PDB file of C-alpha atoms in Angstrom:
ATOM      1  CA  MET W   1     -23.468  17.005  15.778  1.00  0.00           C
ATOM      2  CA  ALA W   2     -21.191  14.202  14.663  1.00  0.00           C
ATOM      3  CA  GLN W   3     -18.655  12.082  16.497  1.00  0.00           C
ATOM      4  CA  LEU W   4     -15.220  13.040  15.158  1.00  0.00           C
ATOM      5  CA  ILE W   5     -13.368   9.891  14.097  1.00  0.00           C
ATOM      6  CA  ASP W   6      -9.783  10.482  15.216  1.00  0.00           C
ATOM      7  CA  GLY W   7      -7.411   8.851  12.744  1.00  0.00           C
ATOM      8  CA  LYS W   8      -4.330  10.168  14.546  1.00  0.00           C
ATOM      9  CA  ARG W   9      -5.302   8.455  17.792  1.00  0.00           C
ATOM     10  CA  ILE W  10      -6.361   5.185  16.166  1.00  0.00           C
ATOM     11  CA  SER W  11      -3.258   5.031  13.952  1.00  0.00           C
ATOM     12  CA  LYS W  12      -1.070   5.490  17.040  1.00  0.00           C
ATOM     13  CA  GLU W  13      -2.953   2.651  18.763  1.00  0.00           C
ATOM     14  CA  ILE W  14      -2.179   0.381  15.811  1.00  0.00           C
ATOM     15  CA  LYS W  15       1.466   1.470  15.616  1.00  0.00           C
ATOM     16  CA  ASP W  16       1.920   0.853  19.340  1.00  0.00           C
ATOM     17  CA  GLU W  17       0.466  -2.661  18.963  1.00  0.00           C
ATOM     18  CA  LEU W  18       2.811  -3.303  16.025  1.00  0.00           C
ATOM     19  CA  LYS W  19       5.784  -1.941  17.984  1.00  0.00           C
ATOM     20  CA  ALA W  20       5.143  -4.499  20.745  1.00  0.00           C
ATOM     21  CA  GLU W  21       4.817  -7.276  18.131  1.00  0.00           C
ATOM     22  CA  VAL W  22       8.048  -6.218  16.394  1.00  0.00           C
ATOM     23  CA  ASP W  23       9.874  -6.123  19.752  1.00  0.00           C
ATOM     24  CA  ALA W  24       8.705  -9.691  20.419  1.00  0.00           C
ATOM     25  CA  LEU W  25       9.879 -10.793  16.949  1.00  0.00           C
ATOM     26  CA  LYS W  26      13.281  -9.205  17.563  1.00  0.00           C
ATOM     27  CA  GLY W  27      13.489 -11.213  20.785  1.00  0.00           C
ATOM     28  CA  ARG W  28      13.236 -14.317  18.579  1.00  0.00           C
ATOM     29  CA  GLY W  29      15.939 -12.995  16.262  1.00  0.00           C
ATOM     30  CA  ILE W  30      13.526 -11.883  13.508  1.00  0.00           C
ATOM     31  CA  GLN W  31      14.148  -8.463  11.929  1.00  0.00           C
ATOM     32  CA  ILE W  32      11.725  -6.843   9.458  1.00  0.00           C
ATOM     33  CA  CYS W  33      13.064  -4.778   6.565  1.00  0.00           C
ATOM     34  CA  LEU W  34      11.120  -2.518   4.166  1.00  0.00           C
ATOM     35  CA  ALA W  35      12.808  -1.356   0.951  1.00  0.00           C
ATOM     36  CA  VAL W  36      11.518   2.061  -0.159  1.00  0.00           C
ATOM     37  CA  VAL W  37      12.234   3.056  -3.773  1.00  0.00           C
ATOM     38  CA  GLN W  38      11.710   6.660  -4.851  1.00  0.00           C
ATOM     39  CA  VAL W  39      12.319   7.974  -8.373  1.00  0.00           C
ATOM     40  CA  GLY W  40      12.949  11.722  -8.563  1.00  0.00           C
ATOM     41  CA  GLN W  41      12.229  14.389  -5.955  1.00  0.00           C
ATOM     42  CA  ASP W  42       8.512  15.106  -6.326  1.00  0.00           C
ATOM     43  CA  PRO W  43       7.740  17.234  -3.211  1.00  0.00           C
ATOM     44  CA  ALA W  44       4.596  15.290  -2.228  1.00  0.00           C
ATOM     45  CA  SER W  45       6.411  11.959  -2.700  1.00  0.00           C
ATOM     46  CA  CYS W  46       9.281  13.196  -0.525  1.00  0.00           C
ATOM     47  CA  VAL W  47       6.814  13.984   2.292  1.00  0.00           C
ATOM     48  CA  TYR W  48       5.101  10.589   1.993  1.00  0.00           C
ATOM     49  CA  VAL W  49       8.402   8.677   1.893  1.00  0.00           C
ATOM     50  CA  ASN W  50       9.715  10.599   4.896  1.00  0.00           C
ATOM     51  CA  ASN W  51       6.530   9.812   6.880  1.00  0.00           C
ATOM     52  CA  LYS W  52       6.888   6.114   6.018  1.00  0.00           C
ATOM     53  CA  LYS W  53      10.512   6.096   7.189  1.00  0.00           C
ATOM     54  CA  LYS W  54       9.504   7.794  10.460  1.00  0.00           C
ATOM     55  CA  ALA W  55       6.795   5.166  11.041  1.00  0.00           C
ATOM     56  CA  CYS W  56       9.333   2.368  10.405  1.00  0.00           C
ATOM     57  CA  ALA W  57      11.747   3.913  12.925  1.00  0.00           C
ATOM     58  CA  TYR W  58       8.980   4.238  15.546  1.00  0.00           C
ATOM     59  CA  ILE W  59       7.817   0.642  15.204  1.00  0.00           C
ATOM     60  CA  GLY W  60      11.301  -0.850  14.910  1.00  0.00           C
ATOM     61  CA  ILE W  61      11.195  -1.868  11.252  1.00  0.00           C
ATOM     62  CA  GLU W  62      14.428  -1.389   9.327  1.00  0.00           C
ATOM     63  CA  SER W  63      14.008   0.747   6.200  1.00  0.00           C
ATOM     64  CA  GLU W  64      16.352   0.689   3.221  1.00  0.00           C
ATOM     65  CA  SER W  65      16.100   3.752   1.003  1.00  0.00           C
ATOM     66  CA  TYR W  66      16.768   3.745  -2.740  1.00  0.00           C
ATOM     67  CA  GLU W  67      16.613   7.272  -4.182  1.00  0.00           C
ATOM     68  CA  LEU W  68      16.913   7.187  -7.971  1.00  0.00           C
ATOM     69  CA  PRO W  69      17.188  10.130 -10.382  1.00  0.00           C
ATOM     70  CA  ASP W  70      14.246  11.165 -12.593  1.00  0.00           C
ATOM     71  CA  GLU W  71      16.069   9.961 -15.671  1.00  0.00           C
ATOM     72  CA  VAL W  72      16.588   6.382 -14.429  1.00  0.00           C
ATOM     73  CA  SER W  73      15.506   3.897 -17.112  1.00  0.00           C
ATOM     74  CA  GLU W  74      12.633   1.460 -16.746  1.00  0.00           C
ATOM     75  CA  GLU W  75      15.139  -1.393 -17.188  1.00  0.00           C
ATOM     76  CA  GLU W  76      17.285  -0.123 -14.301  1.00  0.00           C
ATOM     77  CA  LEU W  77      14.262   0.177 -12.027  1.00  0.00           C
ATOM     78  CA  LEU W  78      13.060  -3.324 -12.966  1.00  0.00           C
ATOM     79  CA  ALA W  79      16.553  -4.678 -12.234  1.00  0.00           C
ATOM     80  CA  LEU W  80      16.495  -3.091  -8.760  1.00  0.00           C
ATOM     81  CA  VAL W  81      13.035  -4.542  -8.030  1.00  0.00           C
ATOM     82  CA  ASP W  82      14.248  -7.976  -9.165  1.00  0.00           C
ATOM     83  CA  ARG W  83      17.266  -7.727  -6.863  1.00  0.00           C
ATOM     84  CA  LEU W  84      15.027  -6.775  -3.914  1.00  0.00           C
ATOM     85  CA  ASN W  85      12.633  -9.632  -4.756  1.00  0.00           C
ATOM     86  CA  HIS W  86      15.523 -12.075  -4.358  1.00  0.00           C
ATOM     87  CA  SER W  87      17.005 -10.482  -1.229  1.00  0.00           C
ATOM     88  CA  GLU W  88      16.354 -12.643   1.849  1.00  0.00           C
ATOM     89  CA  HIS W  89      16.970  -9.550   4.002  1.00  0.00           C
ATOM     90  CA  VAL W  90      14.063  -7.568   2.485  1.00  0.00           C
ATOM     91  CA  ASN W  91      10.500  -8.468   3.578  1.00  0.00           C
ATOM     92  CA  GLY W  92       8.563  -5.719   1.832  1.00  0.00           C
ATOM     93  CA  ILE W  93       9.053  -3.554  -1.276  1.00  0.00           C
ATOM     94  CA  LEU W  94       7.419  -0.175  -1.791  1.00  0.00           C
ATOM     95  CA  VAL W  95       7.888   1.783  -5.017  1.00  0.00           C
ATOM     96  CA  GLN W  96       6.575   5.307  -4.396  1.00  0.00           C
ATOM     97  CA  LEU W  97       4.052   6.464  -6.996  1.00  0.00           C
ATOM     98  CA  PRO W  98       3.693   8.413  -9.245  1.00  0.00           C
ATOM     99  CA  LEU W  99       6.639   7.471 -11.436  1.00  0.00           C
ATOM    100  CA  PRO W 100       8.022   9.622 -14.308  1.00  0.00           C
ATOM    101  CA  ALA W 101       6.102   9.388 -17.582  1.00  0.00           C
ATOM    102  CA  HIS W 102       8.727   7.259 -19.346  1.00  0.00           C
ATOM    103  CA  ILE W 103       8.247   4.404 -16.829  1.00  0.00           C
ATOM    104  CA  ASP W 104       5.237   2.060 -17.059  1.00  0.00           C
ATOM    105  CA  GLU W 105       3.801   2.009 -13.516  1.00  0.00           C
ATOM    106  CA  ASP W 106       1.763  -1.126 -14.163  1.00  0.00           C
ATOM    107  CA  LYS W 107       4.864  -3.009 -15.308  1.00  0.00           C
ATOM    108  CA  ILE W 108       6.717  -1.987 -12.121  1.00  0.00           C
ATOM    109  CA  ILE W 109       3.787  -2.989  -9.867  1.00  0.00           C
ATOM    110  CA  ARG W 110       3.575  -6.392 -11.563  1.00  0.00           C
ATOM    111  CA  ALA W 111       7.351  -6.884 -11.192  1.00  0.00           C
ATOM    112  CA  ILE W 112       7.170  -6.757  -7.378  1.00  0.00           C
ATOM    113  CA  SER W 113       6.830 -10.215  -5.821  1.00  0.00           C
ATOM    114  CA  PRO W 114       3.266 -10.678  -4.464  1.00  0.00           C
ATOM    115  CA  ASP W 115       4.890 -11.950  -1.247  1.00  0.00           C
ATOM    116  CA  LYS W 116       6.632  -8.571  -0.777  1.00  0.00           C
ATOM    117  CA  ASP W 117       3.866  -6.343  -2.193  1.00  0.00           C
ATOM    118  CA  VAL W 118       3.141  -4.352   0.991  1.00  0.00           C
ATOM    119  CA  ASP W 119       1.111  -1.742  -0.950  1.00  0.00           C
ATOM    120  CA  GLY W 120      -1.322  -4.485  -2.002  1.00  0.00           C
ATOM    121  CA  PHE W 121      -1.358  -3.291  -5.638  1.00  0.00           C
ATOM    122  CA  HIS W 122      -0.173  -6.451  -7.463  1.00  0.00           C
ATOM    123  CA  PRO W 123      -2.931  -8.266  -9.402  1.00  0.00           C
ATOM    124  CA  VAL W 124      -2.272 -11.374  -7.268  1.00  0.00           C
ATOM    125  CA  SER W 125      -2.859  -9.328  -4.083  1.00  0.00           C
ATOM    126  CA  VAL W 126      -6.044  -7.890  -5.589  1.00  0.00           C
ATOM    127  CA  GLY W 127      -7.258 -11.380  -6.555  1.00  0.00           C
ATOM    128  CA  ARG W 128      -6.560 -12.725  -3.071  1.00  0.00           C
ATOM    129  CA  LEU W 129      -8.561  -9.844  -1.608  1.00  0.00           C
ATOM    130  CA  TRP W 130     -11.610 -10.470  -3.780  1.00  0.00           C
ATOM    131  CA  ILE W 131     -11.769 -14.241  -3.191  1.00  0.00           C
ATOM    132  CA  GLY W 132     -11.063 -13.915   0.541  1.00  0.00           C
ATOM    133  CA  GLU W 133      -7.619 -15.496   0.658  1.00  0.00           C
ATOM    134  CA  PRO W 134      -4.980 -14.195   3.099  1.00  0.00           C
ATOM    135  CA  GLY W 135      -2.730 -11.549   1.577  1.00  0.00           C
ATOM    136  CA  PHE W 136      -1.719  -7.912   1.651  1.00  0.00           C
ATOM    137  CA  LEU W 137      -4.645  -5.469   1.781  1.00  0.00           C
ATOM    138  CA  SER W 138      -4.661  -2.053   0.101  1.00  0.00           C
ATOM    139  CA  CYS W 139      -3.576   0.275   2.873  1.00  0.00           C
ATOM    140  CA  THR W 140      -6.146   3.082   2.668  1.00  0.00           C
ATOM    141  CA  PRO W 141      -9.256   0.821   2.514  1.00  0.00           C
ATOM    142  CA  ALA W 142      -7.828  -1.430   5.259  1.00  0.00           C
ATOM    143  CA  GLY W 143      -7.267   1.702   7.361  1.00  0.00           C
ATOM    144  CA  ILE W 144     -10.885   2.775   6.866  1.00  0.00           C
ATOM    145  CA  ILE W 145     -12.123  -0.616   8.084  1.00  0.00           C
ATOM    146  CA  GLN W 146     -10.002  -0.169  11.229  1.00  0.00           C
ATOM    147  CA  LEU W 147     -11.314   3.388  11.720  1.00  0.00           C
ATOM    148  CA  LEU W 148     -14.877   2.069  11.678  1.00  0.00           C
ATOM    149  CA  LYS W 149     -14.239  -0.970  13.879  1.00  0.00           C
ATOM    150  CA  ARG W 150     -12.221   0.911  16.482  1.00  0.00           C
ATOM    151  CA  SER W 151     -14.873   3.654  16.612  1.00  0.00           C
ATOM    152  CA  GLY W 152     -17.535   1.056  17.456  1.00  0.00           C
ATOM    153  CA  ILE W 153     -19.274   1.341  14.069  1.00  0.00           C
ATOM    154  CA  SER W 154     -20.602  -1.970  12.767  1.00  0.00           C
ATOM    155  CA  MET W 155     -20.750  -2.608   9.023  1.00  0.00           C
ATOM    156  CA  ASP W 156     -22.755  -5.846   9.271  1.00  0.00           C
ATOM    157  CA  GLY W 157     -25.992  -5.462   7.291  1.00  0.00           C
ATOM    158  CA  LYS W 158     -25.454  -1.733   6.763  1.00  0.00           C
ATOM    159  CA  GLU W 159     -26.035  -0.014   3.430  1.00  0.00           C
ATOM    160  CA  CYS W 160     -22.641   1.320   2.343  1.00  0.00           C
ATOM    161  CA  VAL W 161     -21.993   3.572  -0.642  1.00  0.00           C
ATOM    162  CA  VAL W 162     -18.483   4.043  -2.026  1.00  0.00           C
ATOM    163  CA  VAL W 163     -18.090   7.084  -4.289  1.00  0.00           C
ATOM    164  CA  GLY W 164     -15.089   6.459  -6.568  1.00  0.00           C
ATOM    165  CA  ARG W 165     -13.887   3.308  -8.319  1.00  0.00           C
ATOM    166  CA  SER W 166     -10.080   3.602  -8.340  1.00  0.00           C
ATOM    167  CA  ASN W 167      -7.893   0.517  -8.016  1.00  0.00           C
ATOM    168  CA  ILE W 168      -6.213   2.022  -4.946  1.00  0.00           C
ATOM    169  CA  VAL W 169      -9.316   2.964  -2.900  1.00  0.00           C
ATOM    170  CA  GLY W 170     -12.766   2.417  -4.422  1.00  0.00           C
ATOM    171  CA  LYS W 171     -12.604  -1.168  -5.684  1.00  0.00           C
ATOM    172  CA  PRO W 172     -10.697  -2.702  -2.728  1.00  0.00           C
ATOM    173  CA  MET W 173     -12.909  -0.704  -0.353  1.00  0.00           C
ATOM    174  CA  ALA W 174     -15.975  -2.437  -1.784  1.00  0.00           C
ATOM    175  CA  ALA W 175     -14.333  -5.849  -1.372  1.00  0.00           C
ATOM    176  CA  LEU W 176     -13.416  -5.199   2.268  1.00  0.00           C
ATOM    177  CA  LEU W 177     -16.915  -3.929   3.101  1.00  0.00           C
ATOM    178  CA  LEU W 178     -18.366  -7.112   1.593  1.00  0.00           C
ATOM    179  CA  ARG W 179     -16.083  -9.100   3.905  1.00  0.00           C
ATOM    180  CA  GLU W 180     -17.729  -7.246   6.803  1.00  0.00           C
ATOM    181  CA  HIS W 181     -21.187  -8.328   5.518  1.00  0.00           C
ATOM    182  CA  ALA W 182     -22.231  -4.856   4.348  1.00  0.00           C
ATOM    183  CA  THR W 183     -24.520  -4.240   1.384  1.00  0.00           C
ATOM    184  CA  VAL W 184     -22.334  -2.253  -1.008  1.00  0.00           C
ATOM    185  CA  THR W 185     -23.146   0.167  -3.822  1.00  0.00           C
ATOM    186  CA  MET W 186     -20.359   1.698  -5.909  1.00  0.00           C
ATOM    187  CA  ALA W 187     -20.942   5.110  -7.477  1.00  0.00           C
ATOM    188  CA  HIS W 188     -18.660   6.953  -9.887  1.00  0.00           C
ATOM    189  CA  SER W 189     -18.410   9.677 -12.525  1.00  0.00           C
ATOM    190  CA  HIS W 190     -21.026   8.021 -14.769  1.00  0.00           C
ATOM    191  CA  THR W 191     -23.577   7.463 -11.963  1.00  0.00           C
ATOM    192  CA  LYS W 192     -26.951   9.140 -12.577  1.00  0.00           C
ATOM    193  CA  ASN W 193     -28.659  11.039  -9.725  1.00  0.00           C
ATOM    194  CA  LEU W 194     -25.715  10.523  -7.387  1.00  0.00           C
ATOM    195  CA  TRP W 195     -27.399  12.261  -4.456  1.00  0.00           C
ATOM    196  CA  GLU W 196     -30.315   9.780  -4.522  1.00  0.00           C
ATOM    197  CA  ILE W 197     -27.848   6.896  -4.055  1.00  0.00           C
ATOM    198  CA  THR W 198     -25.618   8.555  -1.440  1.00  0.00           C
ATOM    199  CA  LYS W 199     -28.662   9.561   0.661  1.00  0.00           C
ATOM    200  CA  ARG W 200     -29.457   5.848   1.146  1.00  0.00           C
ATOM    201  CA  ALA W 201     -26.087   5.195   2.775  1.00  0.00           C
ATOM    202  CA  ASP W 202     -25.714   4.302   6.429  1.00  0.00           C
ATOM    203  CA  ILE W 203     -21.975   4.556   5.762  1.00  0.00           C
ATOM    204  CA  LEU W 204     -20.789   6.865   2.961  1.00  0.00           C
ATOM    205  CA  ILE W 205     -17.153   6.615   1.819  1.00  0.00           C
ATOM    206  CA  VAL W 206     -16.106   9.453  -0.464  1.00  0.00           C
ATOM    207  CA  ALA W 207     -13.034   8.954  -2.653  1.00  0.00           C
ATOM    208  CA  ILE W 208     -14.062  11.035  -5.646  1.00  0.00           C
ATOM    209  CA  GLY W 209     -10.961  13.229  -5.917  1.00  0.00           C
ATOM    210  CA  LYS W 210     -12.941  16.484  -6.214  1.00  0.00           C
ATOM    211  CA  ARG W 211     -12.520  19.236  -3.656  1.00  0.00           C
ATOM    212  CA  GLN W 212     -15.508  19.677  -1.307  1.00  0.00           C
ATOM    213  CA  PHE W 213     -17.823  18.027  -3.833  1.00  0.00           C
ATOM    214  CA  ILE W 214     -20.168  16.240  -1.414  1.00  0.00           C
ATOM    215  CA  ASP W 215     -22.299  18.607   0.700  1.00  0.00           C
ATOM    216  CA  ALA W 216     -25.040  17.921   3.247  1.00  0.00           C
ATOM    217  CA  GLY W 217     -27.603  17.426   0.458  1.00  0.00           C
ATOM    218  CA  TYR W 218     -25.915  14.129  -0.459  1.00  0.00           C
ATOM    219  CA  VAL W 219     -25.997  12.745   3.103  1.00  0.00           C
ATOM    220  CA  LYS W 220     -28.690  10.942   5.076  1.00  0.00           C
ATOM    221  CA  GLU W 221     -29.372  12.232   8.583  1.00  0.00           C
ATOM    222  CA  GLY W 222     -27.250  10.237  11.050  1.00  0.00           C
ATOM    223  CA  ALA W 223     -24.993   8.633   8.425  1.00  0.00           C
ATOM    224  CA  VAL W 224     -21.315   7.855   8.981  1.00  0.00           C
ATOM    225  CA  VAL W 225     -19.156   9.748   6.458  1.00  0.00           C
ATOM    226  CA  ILE W 226     -15.547   8.854   5.631  1.00  0.00           C
ATOM    227  CA  ASP W 227     -13.617  11.440   3.591  1.00  0.00           C
ATOM    228  CA  VAL W 228     -10.661  10.048   1.617  1.00  0.00           C
ATOM    229  CA  GLY W 229      -9.917  13.288  -0.272  1.00  0.00           C
ATOM    230  CA  MET W 230      -6.909  15.557   0.226  1.00  0.00           C
ATOM    231  CA  HIS W 231      -6.892  19.018  -1.361  1.00  0.00           C
ATOM    232  CA  ARG W 232      -6.141  22.672  -0.622  1.00  0.00           C
ATOM    233  CA  ASP W 233      -9.011  25.171  -0.314  1.00  0.00           C
ATOM    234  CA  ASP W 234      -8.982  28.805  -1.492  1.00  0.00           C
ATOM    235  CA  ASN W 235      -7.141  29.781   1.718  1.00  0.00           C
ATOM    236  CA  ASN W 236      -4.519  27.039   1.134  1.00  0.00           C
ATOM    237  CA  LYS W 237      -5.853  25.002   4.063  1.00  0.00           C
ATOM    238  CA  LEU W 238      -6.122  21.221   3.744  1.00  0.00           C
ATOM    239  CA  CYS W 239      -9.617  19.960   2.962  1.00  0.00           C
ATOM    240  CA  GLY W 240     -11.258  16.829   1.618  1.00  0.00           C
ATOM    241  CA  ASP W 241     -13.909  15.671  -0.834  1.00  0.00           C
ATOM    242  CA  ILE W 242     -16.759  16.732   1.492  1.00  0.00           C
ATOM    243  CA  VAL W 243     -18.042  20.066   2.815  1.00  0.00           C
ATOM    244  CA  PHE W 244     -17.024  19.225   6.360  1.00  0.00           C
ATOM    245  CA  ASP W 245     -18.858  21.923   8.378  1.00  0.00           C
ATOM    246  CA  GLU W 246     -22.223  21.141   6.761  1.00  0.00           C
ATOM    247  CA  ILE W 247     -21.883  17.384   7.091  1.00  0.00           C
ATOM    248  CA  PHE W 248     -20.573  17.568  10.663  1.00  0.00           C
ATOM    249  CA  GLU W 249     -23.994  18.954  11.681  1.00  0.00           C
ATOM    250  CA  LYS W 250     -25.918  16.156   9.912  1.00  0.00           C
ATOM    251  CA  ALA W 251     -23.838  12.971  10.238  1.00  0.00           C
ATOM    252  CA  SER W 252     -23.508  10.719  13.297  1.00  0.00           C
ATOM    253  CA  ALA W 253     -19.749  10.330  12.713  1.00  0.00           C
ATOM    254  CA  VAL W 254     -17.275  11.883  10.273  1.00  0.00           C
ATOM    255  CA  THR W 255     -13.542  11.897   9.546  1.00  0.00           C
ATOM    256  CA  PRO W 256     -11.658  15.221   9.455  1.00  0.00           C
ATOM    257  CA  VAL W 257      -9.047  16.268   6.877  1.00  0.00           C
ATOM    258  CA  PRO W 258      -6.289  16.252   7.968  1.00  0.00           C
ATOM    259  CA  GLY W 259      -6.194  13.712  10.809  1.00  0.00           C
ATOM    260  CA  GLY W 260      -8.731  11.195   9.560  1.00  0.00           C
ATOM    261  CA  VAL W 261      -7.953   8.620   6.879  1.00  0.00           C
ATOM    262  CA  GLY W 262      -4.420   9.872   6.089  1.00  0.00           C
ATOM    263  CA  PRO W 263      -2.588   8.595   9.198  1.00  0.00           C
ATOM    264  CA  MET W 264      -4.321   5.216   8.841  1.00  0.00           C
ATOM    265  CA  THR W 265      -2.787   4.540   5.419  1.00  0.00           C
ATOM    266  CA  ILE W 266       0.742   4.527   6.847  1.00  0.00           C
ATOM    267  CA  ALA W 267      -0.332   2.520   9.920  1.00  0.00           C
ATOM    268  CA  MET W 268      -1.729  -0.200   7.653  1.00  0.00           C
ATOM    269  CA  LEU W 269       1.407  -0.136   5.481  1.00  0.00           C
ATOM    270  CA  MET W 270       3.344  -0.910   8.661  1.00  0.00           C
ATOM    271  CA  ASN W 271       0.848  -3.689   9.436  1.00  0.00           C
ATOM    272  CA  ASN W 272       1.499  -5.182   5.994  1.00  0.00           C
ATOM    273  CA  CYS W 273       5.258  -5.124   6.685  1.00  0.00           C
ATOM    274  CA  VAL W 274       4.683  -7.130   9.859  1.00  0.00           C
ATOM    275  CA  GLU W 275       2.222  -9.384   7.999  1.00  0.00           C
ATOM    276  CA  ALA W 276       5.074 -10.317   5.623  1.00  0.00           C
ATOM    277  CA  VAL W 277       6.797 -11.952   8.599  1.00  0.00           C
ATOM    278  CA  ARG W 278       3.635 -13.304  10.240  1.00  0.00           C
ATOM    279  CA  LYS W 279       3.021 -15.372   7.078  1.00  0.00           C
TER     280      LYS W 279
END
């Protein structure tokens, strides 16, 4: 039976450490401000934005909210980002994705100053990550590294398999595991005999975006399994990319959904906001 990796507890640990750091910065007259830009009222985006604002309030980071209508033009959004780039008061800029179809997300991401890119999505941030320079790390992969470290799970020399190659999770995850001296294999939708590759993994990170796709047959006995997925099952309960009950019996450690990776993403976003001032 697996160790349950508690993302809620670990994320609170991180937020409490950041709160103490922010209090110390305030004592030196340094205030941190995150600008949060949301276009439209997508229900999931509203939940995510609200959770980010709550985390800011808990840690002591000021949050400025910019709620724009669905029909806002790309030019208007770019003008707002430019204004925030040049604001000395704002340390970090977050544009909540997805954006409406008439706005080019890539253009908006590239418009954010790399020095305020707390999501870690700008090509400059990605380049810094891959060549090992200091910079903002993608929040979900950075959170997974913290989950492993703070659960006493070493990555050094381990065989790690990442299932999924997105720019937000899969690719930066591979880069961060390499930093920890892991041997990394990336698998994806074109991978042949996926189960043969995943069964080699000491640490298996599943970010495939398919509900309960990975069952116990894909997992080596005693492996560590990190589930990045977020879906609803047939009973409308939250579930991930793995068949949790099966894998819980076979793995040495596993993340639940909810309460695993999810809380860590926001904790690491808050860390990036503080990092903007540390630099």
